């Protein structure tokens, strides 16, 4: 199963592509950070993110997309941009007809470190170990995106298969 | 100038299409509310909104898109969905190569009623009067979207023309 994980953000959006099966060490295919400038026009920033993610989906042909869920308790100014980026991330999957799953930050941390309250350094360390990388992926946004993909693989993608059927049905009915 | 105004929302997204020039009464071309169910999967909700807005842009061929800006001081649960819907709304314009402008709720209210703190009933009443409609548009989400389009027309679209050039340049460079 090849999964494209996305850690949504408007200024930096992490993308990690991992191939694997539940319960086995996976393989890192690629990772990437899509960037835009905070002072740039919002329409241009969203368009850049949309195109970049569409290109990565086309390039890597994942079977599903996993996106970190956004919560409103974070910094109020940042959270609006993160919510907007998460919409673009989810659409990058569903527009391509792929199942999309969202995971909370603590689900992702628990999946890779065993603790839902692990810090960024721990997540990066475990991603590096689990995928047997020579060096930790940089920047940390990329490590988080890779962790999201690992989390999805280990969950076995059950929900994803149910949702894939619903998306396929929605696409057929809108033609 | 034909403008497609969008009042972003995940459960109800208002869309109003108005044709006009600054300082003159405009003409209402169409209005619409795109709906989705709160208990539905987020990927399917965003996909439905994305497709519906793309169809309305194709159908009405607006010269620009105007979207109400989202603020984080609203209800925390609702605001995440509204922010996600606003990203889809902005992309509906920029993906089609159209200039997209955002306006704050008080800019929109001030443009149609003269007061930035007008209530929904006042906005609906002024939209009905300004466009010489036989009856107020319903539901109120549609009236707000129409007000956003009127606000954009009356602002003269100066910023929109500058941004259109930037979007055109971004599209050329990504080919």
PDB file of C-alpha atoms in Angstrom, chain A residues 3-160:
ATOM      1  CA  UNK A   3       0.229   6.319   1.061  1.00  0.00           C
ATOM      2  CA  UNK A   4       0.743  10.034   0.607  1.00  0.00           C
ATOM      3  CA  UNK A   5       0.718  11.697   4.040  1.00  0.00           C
ATOM      4  CA  UNK A   6       0.133  15.430   4.355  1.00  0.00           C
ATOM      5  CA  UNK A   7       0.882  17.705   7.314  1.00  0.00           C
ATOM      6  CA  UNK A   8      -1.212  20.699   6.199  1.00  0.00           C
ATOM      7  CA  UNK A   9       0.120  24.227   6.445  1.00  0.00           C
ATOM      8  CA  UNK A  10      -0.050  27.325   4.293  1.00  0.00           C
ATOM      9  CA  UNK A  11       3.522  28.525   4.844  1.00  0.00           C
ATOM     10  CA  UNK A  12       5.007  25.006   4.936  1.00  0.00           C
ATOM     11  CA  UNK A  13       2.998  21.925   3.957  1.00  0.00           C
ATOM     12  CA  UNK A  14       4.784  18.608   4.560  1.00  0.00           C
ATOM     13  CA  UNK A  15       4.256  15.689   2.197  1.00  0.00           C
ATOM     14  CA  UNK A  16       5.596  12.162   2.761  1.00  0.00           C
ATOM     15  CA  UNK A  17       5.153   9.126   0.539  1.00  0.00           C
ATOM     16  CA  UNK A  18       5.539   5.724   2.210  1.00  0.00           C
ATOM     17  CA  UNK A  19       4.985   2.215   0.932  1.00  0.00           C
ATOM     18  CA  UNK A  20       4.268  -0.633   3.347  1.00  0.00           C
ATOM     19  CA  UNK A  21       1.885  -3.109   4.908  1.00  0.00           C
ATOM     20  CA  UNK A  22       0.473  -3.165   8.473  1.00  0.00           C
ATOM     21  CA  UNK A  23       2.953  -4.395  11.097  1.00  0.00           C
ATOM     22  CA  UNK A  24       6.055  -4.344   8.857  1.00  0.00           C
ATOM     23  CA  UNK A  25       8.708  -1.624   8.450  1.00  0.00           C
ATOM     24  CA  UNK A  26       7.775   0.553   5.495  1.00  0.00           C
ATOM     25  CA  UNK A  27       9.819   2.164   2.740  1.00  0.00           C
ATOM     26  CA  UNK A  28      10.182   5.921   2.283  1.00  0.00           C
ATOM     27  CA  UNK A  29       9.526   6.768  -1.361  1.00  0.00           C
ATOM     28  CA  UNK A  30       9.835  10.539  -1.217  1.00  0.00           C
ATOM     29  CA  UNK A  31       9.208  13.605   0.905  1.00  0.00           C
ATOM     30  CA  UNK A  32       8.670  17.210   0.111  1.00  0.00           C
ATOM     31  CA  UNK A  33       7.722  20.543   1.694  1.00  0.00           C
ATOM     32  CA  UNK A  34       5.480  22.915  -0.294  1.00  0.00           C
ATOM     33  CA  UNK A  35       6.151  26.501   0.738  1.00  0.00           C
ATOM     34  CA  UNK A  36       4.506  29.874   0.247  1.00  0.00           C
ATOM     35  CA  UNK A  37       5.133  33.309   1.646  1.00  0.00           C
ATOM     36  CA  UNK A  38       2.833  34.721   4.366  1.00  0.00           C
ATOM     37  CA  UNK A  39       2.705  38.115   2.632  1.00  0.00           C
ATOM     38  CA  UNK A  40       1.624  36.642  -0.705  1.00  0.00           C
ATOM     39  CA  UNK A  41      -1.993  36.820  -1.897  1.00  0.00           C
ATOM     40  CA  UNK A  42      -4.127  34.026  -0.366  1.00  0.00           C
ATOM     41  CA  UNK A  43      -5.566  33.005  -3.775  1.00  0.00           C
ATOM     42  CA  UNK A  44      -2.046  32.526  -5.160  1.00  0.00           C
ATOM     43  CA  UNK A  45      -0.893  30.611  -2.065  1.00  0.00           C
ATOM     44  CA  UNK A  46      -3.825  28.188  -2.240  1.00  0.00           C
ATOM     45  CA  UNK A  47      -3.408  27.775  -5.991  1.00  0.00           C
ATOM     46  CA  UNK A  48       0.302  26.982  -5.568  1.00  0.00           C
ATOM     47  CA  UNK A  49      -0.456  24.383  -2.878  1.00  0.00           C
ATOM     48  CA  UNK A  50      -3.276  22.869  -4.945  1.00  0.00           C
ATOM     49  CA  UNK A  51      -1.064  22.485  -8.025  1.00  0.00           C
ATOM     50  CA  UNK A  52       1.930  21.179  -6.085  1.00  0.00           C
ATOM     51  CA  UNK A  53      -0.142  18.502  -4.324  1.00  0.00           C
ATOM     52  CA  UNK A  54      -1.879  17.498  -7.580  1.00  0.00           C
ATOM     53  CA  UNK A  55       1.563  17.069  -9.184  1.00  0.00           C
ATOM     54  CA  UNK A  56       2.808  14.921  -6.277  1.00  0.00           C
ATOM     55  CA  UNK A  57      -0.312  12.714  -6.481  1.00  0.00           C
ATOM     56  CA  UNK A  58       0.195  12.291 -10.240  1.00  0.00           C
ATOM     57  CA  UNK A  59       3.904  11.571  -9.763  1.00  0.00           C
ATOM     58  CA  UNK A  60       3.672   9.054  -6.917  1.00  0.00           C
ATOM     59  CA  UNK A  61       0.291   7.426  -7.664  1.00  0.00           C
ATOM     60  CA  UNK A  62      -0.607   6.687  -4.009  1.00  0.00           C
ATOM     61  CA  UNK A  63      -3.520   4.352  -3.212  1.00  0.00           C
ATOM     62  CA  UNK A  64      -4.703   6.650  -0.464  1.00  0.00           C
ATOM     63  CA  UNK A  65      -4.095  10.027   1.145  1.00  0.00           C
ATOM     64  CA  UNK A  66      -3.797  10.651   4.903  1.00  0.00           C
ATOM     65  CA  UNK A  67      -4.095  14.175   6.316  1.00  0.00           C
ATOM     66  CA  UNK A  68      -3.487  15.479   9.832  1.00  0.00           C
ATOM     67  CA  UNK A  69      -6.687  16.847  11.335  1.00  0.00           C
ATOM     68  CA  UNK A  70      -6.695  20.498  12.363  1.00  0.00           C
ATOM     69  CA  UNK A  71      -7.934  21.717  15.716  1.00  0.00           C
ATOM     70  CA  UNK A  72      -9.051  25.175  16.696  1.00  0.00           C
ATOM     71  CA  UNK A  73      -7.262  25.338  20.051  1.00  0.00           C
ATOM     72  CA  UNK A  74      -3.996  26.335  18.347  1.00  0.00           C
ATOM     73  CA  UNK A  75      -2.911  29.902  17.602  1.00  0.00           C
ATOM     74  CA  UNK A  76      -6.010  31.583  16.154  1.00  0.00           C
ATOM     75  CA  UNK A  77      -4.206  33.328  13.294  1.00  0.00           C
ATOM     76  CA  UNK A  78      -2.299  30.258  12.133  1.00  0.00           C
ATOM     77  CA  UNK A  79      -5.222  27.895  12.471  1.00  0.00           C
ATOM     78  CA  UNK A  80      -7.258  29.578   9.722  1.00  0.00           C
ATOM     79  CA  UNK A  81      -4.447  29.055   7.217  1.00  0.00           C
ATOM     80  CA  UNK A  82      -3.923  25.501   8.425  1.00  0.00           C
ATOM     81  CA  UNK A  83      -7.655  24.757   8.030  1.00  0.00           C
ATOM     82  CA  UNK A  84      -7.563  26.191   4.504  1.00  0.00           C
ATOM     83  CA  UNK A  85      -4.468  24.130   3.653  1.00  0.00           C
ATOM     84  CA  UNK A  86      -6.149  21.000   5.050  1.00  0.00           C
ATOM     85  CA  UNK A  87      -9.090  21.529   2.691  1.00  0.00           C
ATOM     86  CA  UNK A  88      -6.686  21.737  -0.265  1.00  0.00           C
ATOM     87  CA  UNK A  89      -4.874  18.605   1.007  1.00  0.00           C
ATOM     88  CA  UNK A  90      -8.099  16.600   1.350  1.00  0.00           C
ATOM     89  CA  UNK A  91      -9.258  17.733  -2.107  1.00  0.00           C
ATOM     90  CA  UNK A  92      -5.918  16.689  -3.633  1.00  0.00           C
ATOM     91  CA  UNK A  93      -6.914  13.142  -2.736  1.00  0.00           C
ATOM     92  CA  UNK A  94     -10.652  13.149  -3.345  1.00  0.00           C
ATOM     93  CA  UNK A  95     -10.395  14.986  -6.685  1.00  0.00           C
ATOM     94  CA  UNK A  96      -8.065  12.201  -7.837  1.00  0.00           C
ATOM     95  CA  UNK A  97     -10.665   9.630  -6.735  1.00  0.00           C
ATOM     96  CA  UNK A  98      -8.504   8.454  -3.818  1.00  0.00           C
ATOM     97  CA  UNK A  99      -9.746   7.605  -0.329  1.00  0.00           C
ATOM     98  CA  UNK A 100      -8.737  10.279   2.187  1.00  0.00           C
ATOM     99  CA  UNK A 101      -8.417   9.717   5.913  1.00  0.00           C
ATOM    100  CA  UNK A 102      -7.744  12.289   8.615  1.00  0.00           C
ATOM    101  CA  UNK A 103      -5.909  11.528  11.855  1.00  0.00           C
ATOM    102  CA  UNK A 104      -5.529  13.612  14.989  1.00  0.00           C
ATOM    103  CA  UNK A 105      -2.005  14.664  15.988  1.00  0.00           C
ATOM    104  CA  UNK A 106      -2.168  12.316  18.996  1.00  0.00           C
ATOM    105  CA  UNK A 107      -3.231   9.331  16.835  1.00  0.00           C
ATOM    106  CA  UNK A 108      -0.200   9.985  14.628  1.00  0.00           C
ATOM    107  CA  UNK A 109       2.201  10.386  17.562  1.00  0.00           C
ATOM    108  CA  UNK A 110       0.837   7.264  19.271  1.00  0.00           C
ATOM    109  CA  UNK A 111       1.177   5.228  16.057  1.00  0.00           C
ATOM    110  CA  UNK A 112       4.889   5.973  15.614  1.00  0.00           C
ATOM    111  CA  UNK A 113       6.142   6.551  19.186  1.00  0.00           C
ATOM    112  CA  UNK A 114       3.615   4.689  21.361  1.00  0.00           C
ATOM    113  CA  UNK A 115       2.726   7.977  23.098  1.00  0.00           C
ATOM    114  CA  UNK A 116       0.040  10.455  22.033  1.00  0.00           C
ATOM    115  CA  UNK A 117       1.971  13.277  23.703  1.00  0.00           C
ATOM    116  CA  UNK A 118       5.395  12.666  22.108  1.00  0.00           C
ATOM    117  CA  UNK A 119       7.313  15.754  20.963  1.00  0.00           C
ATOM    118  CA  UNK A 120       8.543  16.588  17.451  1.00  0.00           C
ATOM    119  CA  UNK A 121      12.057  15.249  18.153  1.00  0.00           C
ATOM    120  CA  UNK A 122      10.674  11.862  19.213  1.00  0.00           C
ATOM    121  CA  UNK A 123       8.450  11.648  16.132  1.00  0.00           C
ATOM    122  CA  UNK A 124      11.418  12.491  13.883  1.00  0.00           C
ATOM    123  CA  UNK A 125      13.631   9.922  15.680  1.00  0.00           C
ATOM    124  CA  UNK A 126      11.048   7.150  15.328  1.00  0.00           C
ATOM    125  CA  UNK A 127      10.304   7.955  11.659  1.00  0.00           C
ATOM    126  CA  UNK A 128      14.051   7.724  10.986  1.00  0.00           C
ATOM    127  CA  UNK A 129      14.316   4.388  12.828  1.00  0.00           C
ATOM    128  CA  UNK A 130      11.101   2.803  11.475  1.00  0.00           C
ATOM    129  CA  UNK A 131      12.014   3.543   7.867  1.00  0.00           C
ATOM    130  CA  UNK A 132      15.737   2.767   8.441  1.00  0.00           C
ATOM    131  CA  UNK A 133      16.863   6.144   7.094  1.00  0.00           C
ATOM    132  CA  UNK A 134      20.517   7.224   7.164  1.00  0.00           C
ATOM    133  CA  UNK A 135      19.570  10.649   8.492  1.00  0.00           C
ATOM    134  CA  UNK A 136      16.404  12.255   9.902  1.00  0.00           C
ATOM    135  CA  UNK A 137      14.180  13.885   7.253  1.00  0.00           C
ATOM    136  CA  UNK A 138      14.369  17.677   7.346  1.00  0.00           C
ATOM    137  CA  UNK A 139      12.551  19.944   8.006  1.00  0.00           C
ATOM    138  CA  UNK A 140      10.318  18.569  10.794  1.00  0.00           C
ATOM    139  CA  UNK A 141       7.182  19.223   8.694  1.00  0.00           C
ATOM    140  CA  UNK A 142       8.348  16.454   6.378  1.00  0.00           C
ATOM    141  CA  UNK A 143       8.894  14.044   9.314  1.00  0.00           C
ATOM    142  CA  UNK A 144       5.351  14.730  10.522  1.00  0.00           C
ATOM    143  CA  UNK A 145       3.915  14.045   7.062  1.00  0.00           C
ATOM    144  CA  UNK A 146       5.863  10.762   6.871  1.00  0.00           C
ATOM    145  CA  UNK A 147       4.539   9.832  10.347  1.00  0.00           C
ATOM    146  CA  UNK A 148       0.970  10.440   9.127  1.00  0.00           C
ATOM    147  CA  UNK A 149       1.539   8.049   6.204  1.00  0.00           C
ATOM    148  CA  UNK A 150       3.005   5.395   8.565  1.00  0.00           C
ATOM    149  CA  UNK A 151       0.030   5.845  10.926  1.00  0.00           C
ATOM    150  CA  UNK A 152      -2.363   5.222   8.030  1.00  0.00           C
ATOM    151  CA  UNK A 153      -0.543   2.088   6.861  1.00  0.00           C
ATOM    152  CA  UNK A 154      -0.502   0.634  10.367  1.00  0.00           C
ATOM    153  CA  UNK A 155      -4.187   1.310  10.822  1.00  0.00           C
ATOM    154  CA  UNK A 156      -4.611  -1.013   7.833  1.00  0.00           C
ATOM    155  CA  UNK A 157      -6.704   1.387   5.794  1.00  0.00           C
ATOM    156  CA  UNK A 158     -10.026  -0.291   6.676  1.00  0.00           C
ATOM    157  CA  UNK A 159     -11.936   2.967   6.860  1.00  0.00           C
ATOM    158  CA  UNK A 160     -10.179   4.020   3.650  1.00  0.00           C
TER     159      UNK A 160
END
